[in-house]
mmCIF file with all atom_site columns, C-alpha atoms in Angstrom:
data_model
loop_
_atom_site.group_PDB
_atom_site.id
_atom_site.type_symbol
_atom_site.label_atom_id
_atom_site.label_alt_id
_atom_site.label_comp_id
_atom_site.label_asym_id
_atom_site.label_entity_id
_atom_site.label_seq_id
_atom_site.pdbx_PDB_ins_code
_atom_site.Cartn_x
_atom_site.Cartn_y
_atom_site.Cartn_z
_atom_site.occupancy
_atom_site.B_iso_or_equiv
_atom_site.pdbx_formal_charge
_atom_site.auth_seq_id
_atom_site.auth_comp_id
_atom_site.auth_asym_id
_atom_site.auth_atom_id
_atom_site.pdbx_PDB_model_num
ATOM 1   C CA . ALA A 1 1   ? -11.771 -12.385 -22.150 1.00 87.00 ? 678  ALA A CA 1
ATOM 2   C CA . ILE A 1 2   ? -14.759 -10.550 -21.966 1.00 93.00 ? 679  ILE A CA 1
ATOM 3   C CA . GLN A 1 3   ? -14.622 -7.040  -21.773 1.00 96.00 ? 680  GLN A CA 1
ATOM 4   C CA . LEU A 1 4   ? -17.006 -4.587  -20.474 1.00 97.00 ? 681  LEU A CA 1
ATOM 5   C CA . THR A 1 5   ? -17.460 -0.943  -20.634 1.00 98.00 ? 682  THR A CA 1
ATOM 6   C CA . GLN A 1 6   ? -19.211 2.023   -18.649 1.00 98.00 ? 683  GLN A CA 1
ATOM 7   C CA . SER A 1 7   ? -21.281 4.856   -19.572 1.00 98.00 ? 684  SER A CA 1
ATOM 8   C CA . PRO A 1 8   ? -20.969 7.690   -18.668 1.00 98.00 ? 685  PRO A CA 1
ATOM 9   C CA . SER A 1 9   ? -17.567 7.537   -17.005 1.00 98.00 ? 686  SER A CA 1
ATOM 10  C CA . SER A 1 10  ? -18.705 10.186  -14.636 1.00 97.00 ? 687  SER A CA 1
ATOM 11  C CA . LEU A 1 11  ? -22.262 12.063  -14.045 1.00 97.00 ? 688  LEU A CA 1
ATOM 12  C CA . SER A 1 12  ? -23.210 14.879  -11.968 1.00 96.00 ? 689  SER A CA 1
ATOM 13  C CA . ALA A 1 13  ? -26.604 14.879  -10.532 1.00 96.00 ? 690  ALA A CA 1
ATOM 14  C CA . SER A 1 14  ? -28.598 16.463  -7.846  1.00 95.00 ? 691  SER A CA 1
ATOM 15  C CA . VAL A 1 15  ? -30.766 14.566  -4.914  1.00 95.00 ? 692  VAL A CA 1
ATOM 16  C CA . GLY A 1 16  ? -34.093 13.309  -6.028  1.00 96.00 ? 693  GLY A CA 1
ATOM 17  C CA . ASP A 1 17  ? -33.117 12.713  -10.137 1.00 96.00 ? 694  ASP A CA 1
ATOM 18  C CA . ARG A 1 18  ? -33.213 9.497   -11.880 1.00 97.00 ? 695  ARG A CA 1
ATOM 19  C CA . VAL A 1 19  ? -29.950 8.074   -12.630 1.00 97.00 ? 696  VAL A CA 1
ATOM 20  C CA . THR A 1 20  ? -29.194 5.611   -15.473 1.00 98.00 ? 697  THR A CA 1
ATOM 21  C CA . ILE A 1 21  ? -26.118 3.841   -15.575 1.00 98.00 ? 698  ILE A CA 1
ATOM 22  C CA . THR A 1 22  ? -24.960 1.604   -18.962 1.00 98.00 ? 699  THR A CA 1
ATOM 23  C CA . CYS A 1 23  ? -22.918 -1.674  -18.822 1.00 98.00 ? 700  CYS A CA 1
ATOM 24  C CA . ARG A 1 24  ? -22.009 -3.286  -22.187 1.00 98.00 ? 701  ARG A CA 1
ATOM 25  C CA . ALA A 1 25  ? -20.339 -6.592  -22.898 1.00 97.00 ? 702  ALA A CA 1
ATOM 26  C CA . SER A 1 26  ? -17.942 -7.410  -25.567 1.00 96.00 ? 703  SER A CA 1
ATOM 27  C CA . GLN A 1 27  ? -19.890 -10.568 -26.171 1.00 95.00 ? 704  GLN A CA 1
ATOM 28  C CA . GLY A 1 28  ? -23.165 -11.869 -24.731 1.00 94.00 ? 705  GLY A CA 1
ATOM 29  C CA . ILE A 1 29  ? -23.029 -13.150 -21.451 1.00 93.00 ? 706  ILE A CA 1
ATOM 30  C CA . SER A 1 30  ? -26.809 -13.946 -20.967 1.00 92.00 ? 707  SER A CA 1
ATOM 31  C CA . SER A 1 31  ? -27.696 -12.404 -17.371 1.00 93.00 ? 708  SER A CA 1
ATOM 32  C CA . ALA A 1 32  ? -24.772 -13.261 -15.560 1.00 94.00 ? 709  ALA A CA 1
ATOM 33  C CA . LEU A 1 33  ? -23.910 -9.276  -14.568 1.00 96.00 ? 710  LEU A CA 1
ATOM 34  C CA . ALA A 1 34  ? -23.605 -7.358  -11.045 1.00 97.00 ? 711  ALA A CA 1
ATOM 35  C CA . TRP A 1 35  ? -23.371 -4.141  -9.927  1.00 98.00 ? 712  TRP A CA 1
ATOM 36  C CA . TYR A 1 36  ? -21.578 -3.054  -6.973  1.00 98.00 ? 713  TYR A CA 1
ATOM 37  C CA . GLN A 1 37  ? -21.263 0.422   -5.211  1.00 98.00 ? 714  GLN A CA 1
ATOM 38  C CA . GLN A 1 38  ? -18.147 1.717   -3.814  1.00 98.00 ? 715  GLN A CA 1
ATOM 39  C CA . LYS A 1 39  ? -17.521 4.849   -1.383  1.00 97.00 ? 716  LYS A CA 1
ATOM 40  C CA . PRO A 1 40  ? -14.361 6.189   -1.151  1.00 95.00 ? 717  PRO A CA 1
ATOM 41  C CA . GLY A 1 41  ? -11.935 4.228   1.433   1.00 95.00 ? 718  GLY A CA 1
ATOM 42  C CA . LYS A 1 42  ? -14.195 1.442   1.498   1.00 98.00 ? 719  LYS A CA 1
ATOM 43  C CA . ALA A 1 43  ? -15.077 -2.129  0.059   1.00 98.00 ? 720  ALA A CA 1
ATOM 44  C CA . PRO A 1 44  ? -17.425 -2.249  -2.529  1.00 98.00 ? 721  PRO A CA 1
ATOM 45  C CA . GLU A 1 45  ? -20.888 -3.578  -1.817  1.00 98.00 ? 722  GLU A CA 1
ATOM 46  C CA . LEU A 1 46  ? -23.165 -5.719  -3.888  1.00 98.00 ? 723  LEU A CA 1
ATOM 47  C CA . LEU A 1 47  ? -26.388 -4.018  -5.114  1.00 98.00 ? 724  LEU A CA 1
ATOM 48  C CA . ILE A 1 48  ? -28.023 -6.117  -8.427  1.00 98.00 ? 725  ILE A CA 1
ATOM 49  C CA . TYR A 1 49  ? -26.681 -9.699  -9.427  1.00 96.00 ? 726  TYR A CA 1
ATOM 50  C CA . ASP A 1 50  ? -27.988 -11.780 -12.141 1.00 95.00 ? 727  ASP A CA 1
ATOM 51  C CA . ALA A 1 51  ? -28.760 -8.487  -13.840 1.00 96.00 ? 728  ALA A CA 1
ATOM 52  C CA . SER A 1 52  ? -31.942 -7.407  -12.368 1.00 97.00 ? 729  SER A CA 1
ATOM 53  C CA . SER A 1 53  ? -32.305 -9.517  -8.645  1.00 97.00 ? 730  SER A CA 1
ATOM 54  C CA . LEU A 1 54  ? -32.004 -6.881  -5.812  1.00 98.00 ? 731  LEU A CA 1
ATOM 55  C CA . GLU A 1 55  ? -29.735 -7.940  -3.241  1.00 97.00 ? 732  GLU A CA 1
ATOM 56  C CA . SER A 1 56  ? -31.190 -8.288  0.188   1.00 96.00 ? 733  SER A CA 1
ATOM 57  C CA . GLY A 1 57  ? -31.184 -4.839  2.011   1.00 97.00 ? 734  GLY A CA 1
ATOM 58  C CA . VAL A 1 58  ? -30.376 -2.567  -0.570  1.00 98.00 ? 735  VAL A CA 1
ATOM 59  C CA . PRO A 1 59  ? -33.285 0.041   -1.256  1.00 98.00 ? 736  PRO A CA 1
ATOM 60  C CA . SER A 1 60  ? -35.619 -0.656  -3.626  1.00 98.00 ? 737  SER A CA 1
ATOM 61  C CA . ARG A 1 61  ? -34.866 2.868   -5.521  1.00 98.00 ? 738  ARG A CA 1
ATOM 62  C CA . PHE A 1 62  ? -31.966 0.253   -7.280  1.00 98.00 ? 739  PHE A CA 1
ATOM 63  C CA . SER A 1 63  ? -32.976 -1.686  -9.701  1.00 98.00 ? 740  SER A CA 1
ATOM 64  C CA . GLY A 1 64  ? -30.986 -3.477  -13.052 1.00 98.00 ? 741  GLY A CA 1
ATOM 65  C CA . SER A 1 65  ? -32.058 -4.408  -16.307 1.00 98.00 ? 742  SER A CA 1
ATOM 66  C CA . GLY A 1 66  ? -30.715 -6.056  -19.207 1.00 97.00 ? 743  GLY A CA 1
ATOM 67  C CA . SER A 1 67  ? -29.191 -9.087  -21.023 1.00 96.00 ? 744  SER A CA 1
ATOM 68  C CA . GLY A 1 68  ? -26.855 -10.399 -23.300 1.00 95.00 ? 745  GLY A CA 1
ATOM 69  C CA . THR A 1 69  ? -24.801 -7.363  -24.235 1.00 96.00 ? 746  THR A CA 1
ATOM 70  C CA . ASP A 1 70  ? -26.295 -4.266  -22.905 1.00 98.00 ? 747  ASP A CA 1
ATOM 71  C CA . PHE A 1 71  ? -27.284 -3.774  -18.865 1.00 98.00 ? 748  PHE A CA 1
ATOM 72  C CA . THR A 1 72  ? -28.721 -0.561  -17.240 1.00 98.00 ? 749  THR A CA 1
ATOM 73  C CA . LEU A 1 73  ? -28.401 -0.124  -13.632 1.00 98.00 ? 750  LEU A CA 1
ATOM 74  C CA . THR A 1 74  ? -31.131 2.787   -12.472 1.00 98.00 ? 751  THR A CA 1
ATOM 75  C CA . ILE A 1 75  ? -31.374 4.853   -9.374  1.00 98.00 ? 752  ILE A CA 1
ATOM 76  C CA . SER A 1 76  ? -34.947 6.162   -9.381  1.00 97.00 ? 753  SER A CA 1
ATOM 77  C CA . SER A 1 77  ? -34.392 9.296   -7.036  1.00 96.00 ? 754  SER A CA 1
ATOM 78  C CA . LEU A 1 78  ? -31.101 9.501   -6.096  1.00 96.00 ? 755  LEU A CA 1
ATOM 79  C CA . GLN A 1 79  ? -29.797 10.218  -2.293  1.00 96.00 ? 756  GLN A CA 1
ATOM 80  C CA . PRO A 1 80  ? -27.324 11.812  -0.718  1.00 94.00 ? 757  PRO A CA 1
ATOM 81  C CA . GLU A 1 81  ? -25.829 8.412   0.422   1.00 95.00 ? 758  GLU A CA 1
ATOM 82  C CA . ASP A 1 82  ? -25.662 7.380   -3.139  1.00 96.00 ? 759  ASP A CA 1
ATOM 83  C CA . PHE A 1 83  ? -23.275 9.612   -4.448  1.00 93.00 ? 760  PHE A CA 1
ATOM 84  C CA . ALA A 1 84  ? -20.202 6.992   -4.948  1.00 97.00 ? 761  ALA A CA 1
ATOM 85  C CA . THR A 1 85  ? -18.464 4.972   -7.812  1.00 98.00 ? 762  THR A CA 1
ATOM 86  C CA . TYR A 1 86  ? -20.436 2.044   -9.461  1.00 98.00 ? 763  TYR A CA 1
ATOM 87  C CA . TYR A 1 87  ? -19.132 -1.047  -11.043 1.00 98.00 ? 764  TYR A CA 1
ATOM 88  C CA . CYS A 1 88  ? -20.407 -3.666  -13.207 1.00 98.00 ? 765  CYS A CA 1
ATOM 89  C CA . GLN A 1 89  ? -19.190 -7.258  -13.126 1.00 98.00 ? 766  GLN A CA 1
ATOM 90  C CA . GLN A 1 90  ? -19.426 -10.255 -15.128 1.00 96.00 ? 767  GLN A CA 1
ATOM 91  C CA . CYS A 1 91  ? -18.427 -13.880 -15.050 1.00 89.00 ? 768  CYS A CA 1
ATOM 92  C CA . ASN A 1 92  ? -17.656 -16.085 -18.025 1.00 83.00 ? 769  ASN A CA 1
ATOM 93  C CA . SER A 1 93  ? -16.119 -19.455 -17.742 1.00 83.00 ? 770  SER A CA 1
ATOM 94  C CA . TYR A 1 94  ? -14.612 -18.509 -14.236 1.00 85.00 ? 771  TYR A CA 1
ATOM 95  C CA . SER A 1 95  ? -13.215 -15.915 -15.635 1.00 88.00 ? 772  SER A CA 1
ATOM 96  C CA . PHE A 1 96  ? -14.265 -12.315 -13.823 1.00 95.00 ? 773  PHE A CA 1
ATOM 97  C CA . THR A 1 97  ? -13.850 -8.856  -14.963 1.00 96.00 ? 774  THR A CA 1
ATOM 98  C CA . PHE A 1 98  ? -15.101 -5.655  -13.688 1.00 98.00 ? 775  PHE A CA 1
ATOM 99  C CA . GLY A 1 99  ? -16.125 -2.453  -15.474 1.00 98.00 ? 776  GLY A CA 1
ATOM 100 C CA . PRO A 1 100 ? -14.114 0.703   -15.410 1.00 98.00 ? 777  PRO A CA 1
ATOM 101 C CA . GLY A 1 101 ? -16.396 2.224   -12.856 1.00 98.00 ? 778  GLY A CA 1
ATOM 102 C CA . THR A 1 102 ? -19.042 4.928   -13.237 1.00 98.00 ? 779  THR A CA 1
ATOM 103 C CA . LYS A 1 103 ? -18.378 7.959   -10.296 1.00 98.00 ? 780  LYS A CA 1
ATOM 104 C CA . VAL A 1 104 ? -21.790 9.532   -9.616  1.00 98.00 ? 781  VAL A CA 1
ATOM 105 C CA . ASP A 1 105 ? -21.102 13.181  -7.649  1.00 94.00 ? 782  ASP A CA 1
ATOM 106 C CA . ILE A 1 106 ? -23.170 15.830  -6.402  1.00 86.00 ? 783  ILE A CA 1
ATOM 107 C CA . LYS A 1 107 ? -24.336 19.038  -9.023  1.00 85.00 ? 784  LYS A CA 1
ATOM 108 C CA . GLN X 2 1   ? -22.525 -10.683 12.182  1.00 96.00 ? 1452 GLN X CA 1
ATOM 109 C CA . VAL X 2 2   ? -20.763 -11.982 9.013   1.00 97.00 ? 1453 VAL X CA 1
ATOM 110 C CA . GLN X 2 3   ? -17.525 -10.929 8.633   1.00 98.00 ? 1454 GLN X CA 1
ATOM 111 C CA . LEU X 2 4   ? -14.125 -11.202 6.564   1.00 98.00 ? 1455 LEU X CA 1
ATOM 112 C CA . VAL X 2 5   ? -10.920 -9.850  7.990   1.00 98.00 ? 1456 VAL X CA 1
ATOM 113 C CA . GLU X 2 6   ? -7.830  -9.381  6.143   1.00 98.00 ? 1457 GLU X CA 1
ATOM 114 C CA . SER X 2 7   ? -4.503  -8.737  7.296   1.00 98.00 ? 1458 SER X CA 1
ATOM 115 C CA . GLY X 2 8   ? -0.686  -9.631  6.200   1.00 98.00 ? 1459 GLY X CA 1
ATOM 116 C CA . GLY X 2 9   ? -0.261  -6.574  4.296   1.00 97.00 ? 1460 GLY X CA 1
ATOM 117 C CA . GLY X 2 10  ? 2.579   -4.502  3.758   1.00 97.00 ? 1461 GLY X CA 1
ATOM 118 C CA . VAL X 2 11  ? 5.894   -3.046  2.234   1.00 98.00 ? 1462 VAL X CA 1
ATOM 119 C CA . VAL X 2 12  ? 7.640   -5.785  -0.175  1.00 98.00 ? 1463 VAL X CA 1
ATOM 120 C CA . GLN X 2 13  ? 10.352  -5.065  -2.385  1.00 98.00 ? 1464 GLN X CA 1
ATOM 121 C CA . PRO X 2 14  ? 10.309  -6.326  -6.147  1.00 98.00 ? 1465 PRO X CA 1
ATOM 122 C CA . GLY X 2 15  ? 10.829  -10.355 -6.464  1.00 98.00 ? 1466 GLY X CA 1
ATOM 123 C CA . GLY X 2 16  ? 9.711   -10.460 -3.169  1.00 98.00 ? 1467 GLY X CA 1
ATOM 124 C CA . SER X 2 17  ? 7.002   -12.731 -1.466  1.00 98.00 ? 1468 SER X CA 1
ATOM 125 C CA . LEU X 2 18  ? 3.954   -12.172 0.833   1.00 98.00 ? 1469 LEU X CA 1
ATOM 126 C CA . ARG X 2 19  ? 1.374   -14.201 2.315   1.00 98.00 ? 1470 ARG X CA 1
ATOM 127 C CA . LEU X 2 20  ? -2.180  -12.399 3.095   1.00 98.00 ? 1471 LEU X CA 1
ATOM 128 C CA . SER X 2 21  ? -4.665  -13.706 5.226   1.00 98.00 ? 1472 SER X CA 1
ATOM 129 C CA . CYS X 2 22  ? -9.015  -13.434 5.423   1.00 98.00 ? 1473 CYS X CA 1
ATOM 130 C CA . ALA X 2 23  ? -10.449 -14.587 8.817   1.00 98.00 ? 1474 ALA X CA 1
ATOM 131 C CA . ALA X 2 24  ? -14.286 -15.411 8.171   1.00 98.00 ? 1475 ALA X CA 1
ATOM 132 C CA . SER X 2 25  ? -16.671 -15.529 10.834  1.00 98.00 ? 1476 SER X CA 1
ATOM 133 C CA . GLY X 2 26  ? -20.406 -15.225 11.010  1.00 98.00 ? 1477 GLY X CA 1
ATOM 134 C CA . PHE X 2 27  ? -21.235 -17.792 8.428   1.00 98.00 ? 1478 PHE X CA 1
ATOM 135 C CA . THR X 2 28  ? -20.296 -21.432 7.390   1.00 98.00 ? 1479 THR X CA 1
ATOM 136 C CA . PHE X 2 29  ? -16.980 -20.507 5.580   1.00 98.00 ? 1480 PHE X CA 1
ATOM 137 C CA . SER X 2 30  ? -16.968 -24.377 4.228   1.00 98.00 ? 1481 SER X CA 1
ATOM 138 C CA . SER X 2 31  ? -20.116 -23.792 2.007   1.00 97.00 ? 1482 SER X CA 1
ATOM 139 C CA . TYR X 2 32  ? -18.672 -20.842 0.460   1.00 97.00 ? 1483 TYR X CA 1
ATOM 140 C CA . GLY X 2 33  ? -16.264 -20.346 -2.887  1.00 97.00 ? 1484 GLY X CA 1
ATOM 141 C CA . MET X 2 34  ? -13.790 -16.896 -1.771  1.00 97.00 ? 1485 MET X CA 1
ATOM 142 C CA . HIS X 2 35  ? -12.602 -14.483 -4.102  1.00 98.00 ? 1486 HIS X CA 1
ATOM 143 C CA . TRP X 2 36  ? -9.469  -11.954 -3.950  1.00 98.00 ? 1487 TRP X CA 1
ATOM 144 C CA . VAL X 2 37  ? -9.870  -8.831  -5.488  1.00 98.00 ? 1488 VAL X CA 1
ATOM 145 C CA . ARG X 2 38  ? -7.572  -6.132  -5.469  1.00 98.00 ? 1489 ARG X CA 1
ATOM 146 C CA . GLN X 2 39  ? -7.666  -2.112  -6.364  1.00 98.00 ? 1490 GLN X CA 1
ATOM 147 C CA . ALA X 2 40  ? -4.737  -0.248  -7.252  1.00 98.00 ? 1491 ALA X CA 1
ATOM 148 C CA . PRO X 2 41  ? -4.545  3.552   -5.997  1.00 97.00 ? 1492 PRO X CA 1
ATOM 149 C CA . GLY X 2 42  ? -6.958  5.716   -7.721  1.00 96.00 ? 1493 GLY X CA 1
ATOM 150 C CA . LYS X 2 43  ? -7.918  2.616   -9.897  1.00 97.00 ? 1494 LYS X CA 1
ATOM 151 C CA . GLY X 2 44  ? -10.927 0.310   -10.413 1.00 98.00 ? 1495 GLY X CA 1
ATOM 152 C CA . LEU X 2 45  ? -11.560 -3.183  -9.451  1.00 98.00 ? 1496 LEU X CA 1
ATOM 153 C CA . GLU X 2 46  ? -9.422  -6.395  -10.021 1.00 98.00 ? 1497 GLU X CA 1
ATOM 154 C CA . TRP X 2 47  ? -10.637 -9.651  -9.990  1.00 97.00 ? 1498 TRP X CA 1
ATOM 155 C CA . VAL X 2 48  ? -7.824  -12.170 -8.814  1.00 98.00 ? 1499 VAL X CA 1
ATOM 156 C CA . THR X 2 49  ? -8.480  -15.332 -7.673  1.00 97.00 ? 1500 THR X CA 1
ATOM 157 C CA . LEU X 2 50  ? -11.658 -17.476 -6.913  1.00 96.00 ? 1501 LEU X CA 1
ATOM 158 C CA . ILE X 2 51  ? -11.649 -20.983 -4.336  1.00 97.00 ? 1502 ILE X CA 1
ATOM 159 C CA . TRP X 2 52  ? -14.280 -23.225 -4.490  1.00 96.00 ? 1503 TRP X CA 1
ATOM 160 C CA . ASN X 2 53  ? -15.965 -24.391 -1.163  1.00 96.00 ? 1504 ASN X CA 1
ATOM 161 C CA . ASP X 2 54  ? -14.011 -27.484 -0.490  1.00 96.00 ? 1505 ASP X CA 1
ATOM 162 C CA . GLY X 2 55  ? -10.793 -26.108 -1.830  1.00 95.00 ? 1506 GLY X CA 1
ATOM 163 C CA . SER X 2 56  ? -11.171 -28.559 -5.267  1.00 96.00 ? 1507 SER X CA 1
ATOM 164 C CA . LEU X 2 57  ? -10.747 -25.746 -7.968  1.00 96.00 ? 1508 LEU X CA 1
ATOM 165 C CA . LYS X 2 58  ? -9.129  -22.617 -8.165  1.00 97.00 ? 1509 LYS X CA 1
ATOM 166 C CA . TYR X 2 59  ? -9.210  -20.200 -10.746 1.00 96.00 ? 1510 TYR X CA 1
ATOM 167 C CA . TYR X 2 60  ? -6.590  -17.112 -11.267 1.00 97.00 ? 1511 TYR X CA 1
ATOM 168 C CA . ALA X 2 61  ? -6.447  -13.735 -13.305 1.00 96.00 ? 1512 ALA X CA 1
ATOM 169 C CA . ASP X 2 62  ? -3.732  -13.742 -16.105 1.00 96.00 ? 1513 ASP X CA 1
ATOM 170 C CA . SER X 2 63  ? -1.957  -11.271 -14.725 1.00 97.00 ? 1514 SER X CA 1
ATOM 171 C CA . VAL X 2 64  ? -0.947  -13.349 -11.518 1.00 98.00 ? 1515 VAL X CA 1
ATOM 172 C CA . LYS X 2 65  ? -1.071  -17.355 -12.579 1.00 98.00 ? 1516 LYS X CA 1
ATOM 173 C CA . GLY X 2 66  ? 1.993   -18.856 -12.299 1.00 98.00 ? 1517 GLY X CA 1
ATOM 174 C CA . ARG X 2 67  ? 2.548   -16.136 -9.209  1.00 98.00 ? 1518 ARG X CA 1
ATOM 175 C CA . PHE X 2 68  ? 0.090   -16.090 -6.997  1.00 98.00 ? 1519 PHE X CA 1
ATOM 176 C CA . THR X 2 69  ? -1.621  -19.285 -5.023  1.00 98.00 ? 1520 THR X CA 1
ATOM 177 C CA . ILE X 2 70  ? -5.021  -19.219 -2.784  1.00 98.00 ? 1521 ILE X CA 1
ATOM 178 C CA . SER X 2 71  ? -5.790  -21.680 -0.732  1.00 98.00 ? 1522 SER X CA 1
ATOM 179 C CA . ARG X 2 72  ? -8.336  -22.198 2.467   1.00 98.00 ? 1523 ARG X CA 1
ATOM 180 C CA . ASP X 2 73  ? -8.103  -23.860 5.820   1.00 98.00 ? 1524 ASP X CA 1
ATOM 181 C CA . ASN X 2 74  ? -11.599 -24.699 6.532   1.00 98.00 ? 1525 ASN X CA 1
ATOM 182 C CA . SER X 2 75  ? -10.807 -25.770 10.070  1.00 98.00 ? 1526 SER X CA 1
ATOM 183 C CA . LYS X 2 76  ? -9.500  -22.266 10.559  1.00 98.00 ? 1527 LYS X CA 1
ATOM 184 C CA . ASN X 2 77  ? -11.937 -20.370 9.143   1.00 98.00 ? 1528 ASN X CA 1
ATOM 185 C CA . THR X 2 78  ? -9.035  -18.662 6.833   1.00 98.00 ? 1529 THR X CA 1
ATOM 186 C CA . LEU X 2 79  ? -8.547  -18.149 3.032   1.00 98.00 ? 1530 LEU X CA 1
ATOM 187 C CA . TYR X 2 80  ? -4.970  -17.250 1.985   1.00 98.00 ? 1531 TYR X CA 1
ATOM 188 C CA . LEU X 2 81  ? -3.136  -15.730 -0.606  1.00 98.00 ? 1532 LEU X CA 1
ATOM 189 C CA . GLN X 2 82  ? 0.373   -16.322 -1.503  1.00 98.00 ? 1533 GLN X CA 1
ATOM 190 C CA . MET X 2 83  ? 1.964   -14.212 -3.454  1.00 98.00 ? 1534 MET X CA 1
ATOM 191 C CA . ASN X 2 84  ? 5.460   -14.780 -5.035  1.00 98.00 ? 1535 ASN X CA 1
ATOM 192 C CA . SER X 2 85  ? 7.659   -12.854 -7.531  1.00 98.00 ? 1536 SER X CA 1
ATOM 193 C CA . LEU X 2 86  ? 6.083   -9.655  -6.724  1.00 98.00 ? 1537 LEU X CA 1
ATOM 194 C CA . ARG X 2 87  ? 6.082   -6.416  -9.085  1.00 98.00 ? 1538 ARG X CA 1
ATOM 195 C CA . ALA X 2 88  ? 5.068   -2.677  -8.734  1.00 98.00 ? 1539 ALA X CA 1
ATOM 196 C CA . GLU X 2 89  ? 2.123   -3.305  -10.572 1.00 98.00 ? 1540 GLU X CA 1
ATOM 197 C CA . ASP X 2 90  ? 0.623   -5.878  -7.816  1.00 98.00 ? 1541 ASP X CA 1
ATOM 198 C CA . THR X 2 91  ? 0.274   -2.470  -5.579  1.00 98.00 ? 1542 THR X CA 1
ATOM 199 C CA . ALA X 2 92  ? -3.181  -2.456  -4.331  1.00 98.00 ? 1543 ALA X CA 1
ATOM 200 C CA . VAL X 2 93  ? -5.606  -2.682  -1.892  1.00 98.00 ? 1544 VAL X CA 1
ATOM 201 C CA . TYR X 2 94  ? -6.588  -6.564  -1.231  1.00 98.00 ? 1545 TYR X CA 1
ATOM 202 C CA . TYR X 2 95  ? -9.931  -7.632  -0.415  1.00 98.00 ? 1546 TYR X CA 1
ATOM 203 C CA . CYS X 2 96  ? -11.316 -11.116 -0.052  1.00 98.00 ? 1547 CYS X CA 1
ATOM 204 C CA . ALA X 2 97  ? -14.769 -11.587 -1.059  1.00 98.00 ? 1548 ALA X CA 1
ATOM 205 C CA . ARG X 2 98  ? -17.352 -14.153 -0.427  1.00 98.00 ? 1549 ARG X CA 1
ATOM 206 C CA . SER X 2 99  ? -18.830 -16.241 -3.294  1.00 96.00 ? 1550 SER X CA 1
ATOM 207 C CA . ILE X 2 100 ? -22.680 -16.375 -4.515  1.00 94.00 ? 1551 ILE X CA 1
ATOM 208 C CA . ARG X 2 101 ? -23.816 -18.480 -7.291  1.00 84.00 ? 1552 ARG X CA 1
ATOM 209 C CA . HIS X 2 102 ? -20.115 -18.793 -8.312  1.00 78.00 ? 1553 HIS X CA 1
ATOM 210 C CA . PHE X 2 103 ? -20.258 -15.833 -9.800  1.00 88.00 ? 1554 PHE X CA 1
ATOM 211 C CA . TYR X 2 104 ? -20.872 -12.653 -7.674  1.00 95.00 ? 1555 TYR X CA 1
ATOM 212 C CA . MET X 2 105 ? -19.014 -11.273 -4.598  1.00 97.00 ? 1556 MET X CA 1
ATOM 213 C CA . ASP X 2 106 ? -21.365 -10.588 -1.489  1.00 97.00 ? 1557 ASP X CA 1
ATOM 214 C CA . VAL X 2 107 ? -19.682 -9.977  1.585   1.00 98.00 ? 1558 VAL X CA 1
ATOM 215 C CA . TRP X 2 108 ? -16.272 -7.945  1.543   1.00 98.00 ? 1559 TRP X CA 1
ATOM 216 C CA . GLY X 2 109 ? -13.437 -7.469  3.739   1.00 98.00 ? 1560 GLY X CA 1
ATOM 217 C CA . LYS X 2 110 ? -12.471 -4.036  4.647   1.00 98.00 ? 1561 LYS X CA 1
ATOM 218 C CA . GLY X 2 111 ? -8.752  -4.710  2.511   1.00 98.00 ? 1562 GLY X CA 1
ATOM 219 C CA . THR X 2 112 ? -5.196  -5.027  3.195   1.00 98.00 ? 1563 THR X CA 1
ATOM 220 C CA . THR X 2 113 ? -2.574  -2.960  1.375   1.00 98.00 ? 1564 THR X CA 1
ATOM 221 C CA . VAL X 2 114 ? 0.119   -4.378  -0.516  1.00 98.00 ? 1565 VAL X CA 1
ATOM 222 C CA . THR X 2 115 ? 2.846   -1.738  -1.668  1.00 98.00 ? 1566 THR X CA 1
ATOM 223 C CA . VAL X 2 116 ? 5.457   -2.929  -4.058  1.00 98.00 ? 1567 VAL X CA 1
ATOM 224 C CA . SER X 2 117 ? 8.290   -0.996  -3.680  1.00 97.00 ? 1568 SER X CA 1
ATOM 225 C CA . SER X 2 118 ? 12.016  -0.658  -3.480  1.00 93.00 ? 1569 SER X CA 1
#
């Protein structure tokens, strides 16, 4: 099964900062990767799919890039509502895996 | 509005069974595949199972294969998860989620909590 790793596992940042989170797959997955945001006690929300497509209604400060094994999620200017945990997710042969998550908190 | 509402969670002894339901509204349920995803306390997300829109294909995580069964009733706009031979490690919040492009989950319910404990 394909494994996903994320780095960093956590980070502290300030409002207005540019934040980049990396997701690496154990083998190539083309562009079949999504990013989700989860706040404490809430369900995850889809941000990005197909590695770089912005889900409808998601602010444009979120962007995704990458293909193959290396992917990034970038928040161009961190807002107070963006403090949360972020997960990448892949699908290969209808076996789905999530990364371990990156927690973004307030510096 | 598009909504998913899970129910059926609770406390069950190891080896026991439970059936979860997910009621869908606000969209054409029969046009979408559906997932179950779980999250153990303080842990990350774990995909559990996927069913195609017409129920013709089903996929399971190795951790639940042979113990859990996903099904759906498109006439009732409802998704189900039958969980048998439950173990302590099945303790989690269980979310149902709508599938888009077969690969991703674009609408999630609020979750229902399953606790397996003696």
